[in-house]
Amino acid sequence: MSYIINNSRGQVIAVVADGTVNTTATDLSLVGRALTDYGTYENENYVFLLENFANNSAPPQPILGQLWYNADTDVISTYTSADAWVALATEPYVQAQKISPAFTGIPTAPTAAPGTATTQIASTAFVTNSPQFAGVPTAPTAAFGDATTQVATTAFVQGIRANTVLTGTPTAPFAPYNDNTSQLATTGFVQGEKFSPVFLGVPTAPTPDITVSNTQIATTRFVTNWTNALPTMSQQNANAVNITGGSISGITPLALVDGGTGSGTAAGARAGLQLGNIAIMNTSNIAFTGGSIGDTAITGGTVSGLSAPVPVASGGTGSANAAGARLNLGLGTISTQSSSGVAITGGSISGITPLAVADGGTGAGTPINARVNLGLGSLSTQSEGAVGITGGTITGITVLNASGVNITSGTITGITDISVADGGTGASEAFSARTNLGAAAAATTVTVGAGLTGSGTLGANLVIAFATNSNGYGNRYVSTLSPTGGQDGDIWYQI
């Protein structure tokens, strides 16, 4: 049964068939059921996750939330919903952002103590907490040119205004927000500058302790100290949490859809997972009392010690030995033969694809096609008692029957005369044939009487002796002895 692989959002990303491995859906190898050597793929997956796919090129099949460590730049990136790799902020990047920051919105800062005259940021509370005198307060007049925190008396102010005497409630044009010229700053300008200020240069602020959690400004040192103190869990994304140790307790049992059992007890977990009582049995003492087993794949281990062999009806052989098992399963003797040494001694073979010529067959299902595939001509269909050769030539043989040719009937016509060297006469008529064979120019007739059948064998070598001046019409002698005596015309057959 194929595995259906979903992502954390319930979307199917792959269907992995049994005995296969999917390497195209993601950058990990998704292993199917009963795959040989599945451990190699699983262990490599762990390594890839540990090193965040470290390489000088991006992973080719990324999915949302995947991390990639660029081995060339030492920068780690994440794959976003925009189908793009986005680099995560490194410590050098964060530090660079703390140089001359441009705040937006409504930034806050701790309120300095009254009388503070340092580089600490002045909050609106610090500015508005300036004393509001009543009546006619007096104070020592500071020396001209004094630029300390001493209260400026009217005499001091008058002395530095270049003979300008302001009376009543002096006013001035309201300078625009963020003005940085020599224009007079009205009270309205000062109050306006306290909202969403834009700092320039390198603003500084006191660094709070990492336990502080209020509106105080967080300096770059505070951010660095705080992030360095965070455990590794805080650096993980919610959709890619990796817990490698410790324990989880006190939580609501994880639901089945979240990869849990939905129960806080073993019995409840088994019920939620729809496990039967076989789940609590030991491998050394399994007891099947009913039902059936189907679609089960056992890929390792052993089954032994059964009280009786599993019957054929239950998927077994019903026997404790090989011979009995073959008998019960209706297997014949061919079931014990190796594929490289099959011996079929009887019966018939039908309904198969014709065996190819290369496998010892004819590659055809009809006699005509078989002869064509084997390169046989029309001569192959003739019987030895009725051979008919109607054309072509016969050459290159020693004698016609020297290699075992036995033509007992039929005719050979229309061929080129067989040469003497190939066992023929090299001629198409008797006179030329005798000439080619070195025989007498005219036909010679030897008439043999019945005496030749008397004794001996004509299959042995014979010596025919003609008497001097024989005309071939004398006495005939058949003997095992050498010729002797005789007269003109006698013929002696020594056998």
PDB file of N, CA, C and O in Angstrom, residues 138-167:
ATOM      1  N   THR A 138      13.924  84.280  42.031  1.00  0.00           N
ATOM      2  CA  THR A 138      15.212  84.902  41.742  1.00  0.00           C
ATOM      3  C   THR A 138      16.299  83.851  41.818  1.00  0.00           C
ATOM      4  O   THR A 138      16.125  82.766  42.384  1.00  0.00           O
ATOM      5  N   ALA A 139      17.426  84.188  41.185  1.00  0.00           N
ATOM      6  CA  ALA A 139      18.571  83.277  41.186  1.00  0.00           C
ATOM      7  C   ALA A 139      19.809  84.083  40.865  1.00  0.00           C
ATOM      8  O   ALA A 139      19.715  85.166  40.276  1.00  0.00           O
ATOM      9  N   PRO A 140      20.982  83.574  41.251  1.00  0.00           N
ATOM     10  CA  PRO A 140      22.217  84.281  40.907  1.00  0.00           C
ATOM     11  C   PRO A 140      22.348  84.366  39.399  1.00  0.00           C
ATOM     12  O   PRO A 140      21.980  83.429  38.669  1.00  0.00           O
ATOM     13  N   THR A 141      22.856  85.502  38.956  1.00  0.00           N
ATOM     14  CA  THR A 141      23.044  85.668  37.516  1.00  0.00           C
ATOM     15  C   THR A 141      24.375  85.052  37.113  1.00  0.00           C
ATOM     16  O   THR A 141      25.434  85.382  37.643  1.00  0.00           O
ATOM     17  N   ALA A 142      24.284  84.132  36.171  1.00  0.00           N
ATOM     18  CA  ALA A 142      25.494  83.439  35.707  1.00  0.00           C
ATOM     19  C   ALA A 142      26.360  84.393  34.911  1.00  0.00           C
ATOM     20  O   ALA A 142      25.871  85.378  34.343  1.00  0.00           O
ATOM     21  N   ALA A 143      27.643  84.082  34.878  1.00  0.00           N
ATOM     22  CA  ALA A 143      28.570  84.909  34.114  1.00  0.00           C
ATOM     23  C   ALA A 143      28.247  84.806  32.634  1.00  0.00           C
ATOM     24  O   ALA A 143      27.784  83.762  32.137  1.00  0.00           O
ATOM     25  N   PHE A 144      28.495  85.865  31.902  1.00  0.00           N
ATOM     26  CA  PHE A 144      28.214  85.888  30.471  1.00  0.00           C
ATOM     27  C   PHE A 144      29.036  84.797  29.769  1.00  0.00           C
ATOM     28  O   PHE A 144      30.219  84.629  30.017  1.00  0.00           O
ATOM     29  N   GLY A 145      28.388  84.076  28.943  1.00  0.00           N
ATOM     30  CA  GLY A 145      29.060  82.963  28.235  1.00  0.00           C
ATOM     31  C   GLY A 145      28.934  81.634  28.938  1.00  0.00           C
ATOM     32  O   GLY A 145      29.406  80.614  28.424  1.00  0.00           O
ATOM     33  N   ASP A 146      28.335  81.636  30.170  1.00  0.00           N
ATOM     34  CA  ASP A 146      28.162  80.379  30.904  1.00  0.00           C
ATOM     35  C   ASP A 146      27.255  79.445  30.097  1.00  0.00           C
ATOM     36  O   ASP A 146      26.234  79.864  29.565  1.00  0.00           O
ATOM     37  N   ALA A 147      27.632  78.143  30.004  1.00  0.00           N
ATOM     38  CA  ALA A 147      26.830  77.157  29.253  1.00  0.00           C
ATOM     39  C   ALA A 147      26.679  75.883  30.045  1.00  0.00           C
ATOM     40  O   ALA A 147      26.998  74.785  29.577  1.00  0.00           O
ATOM     41  N   THR A 148      26.264  76.087  31.330  1.00  0.00           N
ATOM     42  CA  THR A 148      26.075  74.929  32.196  1.00  0.00           C
ATOM     43  C   THR A 148      24.593  74.775  32.478  1.00  0.00           C
ATOM     44  O   THR A 148      23.748  75.356  31.807  1.00  0.00           O
ATOM     45  N   THR A 149      24.254  73.991  33.497  1.00  0.00           N
ATOM     46  CA  THR A 149      22.851  73.799  33.880  1.00  0.00           C
ATOM     47  C   THR A 149      22.374  74.880  34.844  1.00  0.00           C
ATOM     48  O   THR A 149      21.244  74.787  35.357  1.00  0.00           O
ATOM     49  N   GLN A 150      23.181  75.882  35.130  1.00  0.00           N
ATOM     50  CA  GLN A 150      22.750  76.959  36.032  1.00  0.00           C
ATOM     51  C   GLN A 150      21.551  77.678  35.433  1.00  0.00           C
ATOM     52  O   GLN A 150      21.471  77.900  34.226  1.00  0.00           O
ATOM     53  N   VAL A 151      20.576  78.068  36.339  1.00  0.00           N
ATOM     54  CA  VAL A 151      19.384  78.777  35.889  1.00  0.00           C
ATOM     55  C   VAL A 151      19.787  80.120  35.287  1.00  0.00           C
ATOM     56  O   VAL A 151      20.613  80.857  35.832  1.00  0.00           O
ATOM     57  N   ALA A 152      19.188  80.391  34.129  1.00  0.00           N
ATOM     58  CA  ALA A 152      19.462  81.664  33.458  1.00  0.00           C
ATOM     59  C   ALA A 152      18.485  82.724  33.990  1.00  0.00           C
ATOM     60  O   ALA A 152      17.271  82.599  33.797  1.00  0.00           O
ATOM     61  N   THR A 153      19.006  83.762  34.631  1.00  0.00           N
ATOM     62  CA  THR A 153      18.158  84.857  35.121  1.00  0.00           C
ATOM     63  C   THR A 153      17.832  85.786  33.978  1.00  0.00           C
ATOM     64  O   THR A 153      18.417  85.705  32.879  1.00  0.00           O
ATOM     65  N   THR A 154      16.883  86.673  34.220  1.00  0.00           N
ATOM     66  CA  THR A 154      16.533  87.635  33.181  1.00  0.00           C
ATOM     67  C   THR A 154      17.724  88.504  32.832  1.00  0.00           C
ATOM     68  O   THR A 154      17.910  88.872  31.663  1.00  0.00           O
ATOM     69  N   ALA A 155      18.540  88.800  33.837  1.00  0.00           N
ATOM     70  CA  ALA A 155      19.720  89.624  33.566  1.00  0.00           C
ATOM     71  C   ALA A 155      20.667  88.892  32.618  1.00  0.00           C
ATOM     72  O   ALA A 155      21.257  89.488  31.710  1.00  0.00           O
ATOM     73  N   PHE A 156      20.830  87.620  32.838  1.00  0.00           N
ATOM     74  CA  PHE A 156      21.721  86.820  31.972  1.00  0.00           C
ATOM     75  C   PHE A 156      21.183  86.806  30.552  1.00  0.00           C
ATOM     76  O   PHE A 156      21.919  86.997  29.580  1.00  0.00           O
ATOM     77  N   VAL A 157      19.837  86.582  30.443  1.00  0.00           N
ATOM     78  CA  VAL A 157      19.231  86.515  29.111  1.00  0.00           C
ATOM     79  C   VAL A 157      19.350  87.851  28.398  1.00  0.00           C
ATOM     80  O   VAL A 157      19.675  87.928  27.213  1.00  0.00           O
ATOM     81  N   GLN A 158      19.066  88.911  29.158  1.00  0.00           N
ATOM     82  CA  GLN A 158      19.153  90.232  28.547  1.00  0.00           C
ATOM     83  C   GLN A 158      20.569  90.522  28.066  1.00  0.00           C
ATOM     84  O   GLN A 158      20.777  91.170  27.030  1.00  0.00           O
ATOM     85  N   GLY A 159      21.525  90.037  28.784  1.00  0.00           N
ATOM     86  CA  GLY A 159      22.911  90.293  28.431  1.00  0.00           C
ATOM     87  C   GLY A 159      23.346  89.600  27.155  1.00  0.00           C
ATOM     88  O   GLY A 159      24.308  90.020  26.519  1.00  0.00           O
ATOM     89  N   ILE A 160      22.686  88.509  26.816  1.00  0.00           N
ATOM     90  CA  ILE A 160      23.120  87.754  25.632  1.00  0.00           C
ATOM     91  C   ILE A 160      22.204  87.956  24.445  1.00  0.00           C
ATOM     92  O   ILE A 160      22.385  87.325  23.394  1.00  0.00           O
ATOM     93  N   ARG A 161      21.184  88.821  24.560  1.00  0.00           N
ATOM     94  CA  ARG A 161      20.260  88.990  23.447  1.00  0.00           C
ATOM     95  C   ARG A 161      20.666  90.123  22.518  1.00  0.00           C
ATOM     96  O   ARG A 161      19.893  90.505  21.645  1.00  0.00           O
ATOM     97  N   ALA A 162      21.865  90.615  22.694  1.00  0.00           N
ATOM     98  CA  ALA A 162      22.361  91.698  21.830  1.00  0.00           C
ATOM     99  C   ALA A 162      21.397  92.881  21.857  1.00  0.00           C
ATOM    100  O   ALA A 162      20.900  93.333  20.832  1.00  0.00           O
ATOM    101  N   ASN A 163      21.135  93.331  23.097  1.00  0.00           N
ATOM    102  CA  ASN A 163      20.303  94.513  23.335  1.00  0.00           C
ATOM    103  C   ASN A 163      18.856  94.320  22.906  1.00  0.00           C
ATOM    104  O   ASN A 163      18.113  95.289  22.731  1.00  0.00           O
ATOM    105  N   THR A 164      18.406  93.043  22.653  1.00  0.00           N
ATOM    106  CA  THR A 164      17.007  92.784  22.343  1.00  0.00           C
ATOM    107  C   THR A 164      16.272  92.521  23.640  1.00  0.00           C
ATOM    108  O   THR A 164      16.631  91.626  24.409  1.00  0.00           O
ATOM    109  N   VAL A 165      15.266  93.335  23.938  1.00  0.00           N
ATOM    110  CA  VAL A 165      14.514  93.215  25.186  1.00  0.00           C
ATOM    111  C   VAL A 165      13.121  92.707  24.845  1.00  0.00           C
ATOM    112  O   VAL A 165      12.343  93.389  24.178  1.00  0.00           O
ATOM    113  N   LEU A 166      12.836  91.471  25.248  1.00  0.00           N
ATOM    114  CA  LEU A 166      11.517  90.888  25.019  1.00  0.00           C
ATOM    115  C   LEU A 166      10.667  91.112  26.252  1.00  0.00           C
ATOM    116  O   LEU A 166      11.108  90.909  27.383  1.00  0.00           O
ATOM    117  N   THR A 167       9.419  91.492  26.064  1.00  0.00           N
ATOM    118  CA  THR A 167       8.514  91.719  27.182  1.00  0.00           C
ATOM    119  C   THR A 167       7.203  91.014  26.905  1.00  0.00           C
ATOM    120  O   THR A 167       6.911  90.597  25.771  1.00  0.00           O
TER     121      THR A 167
END
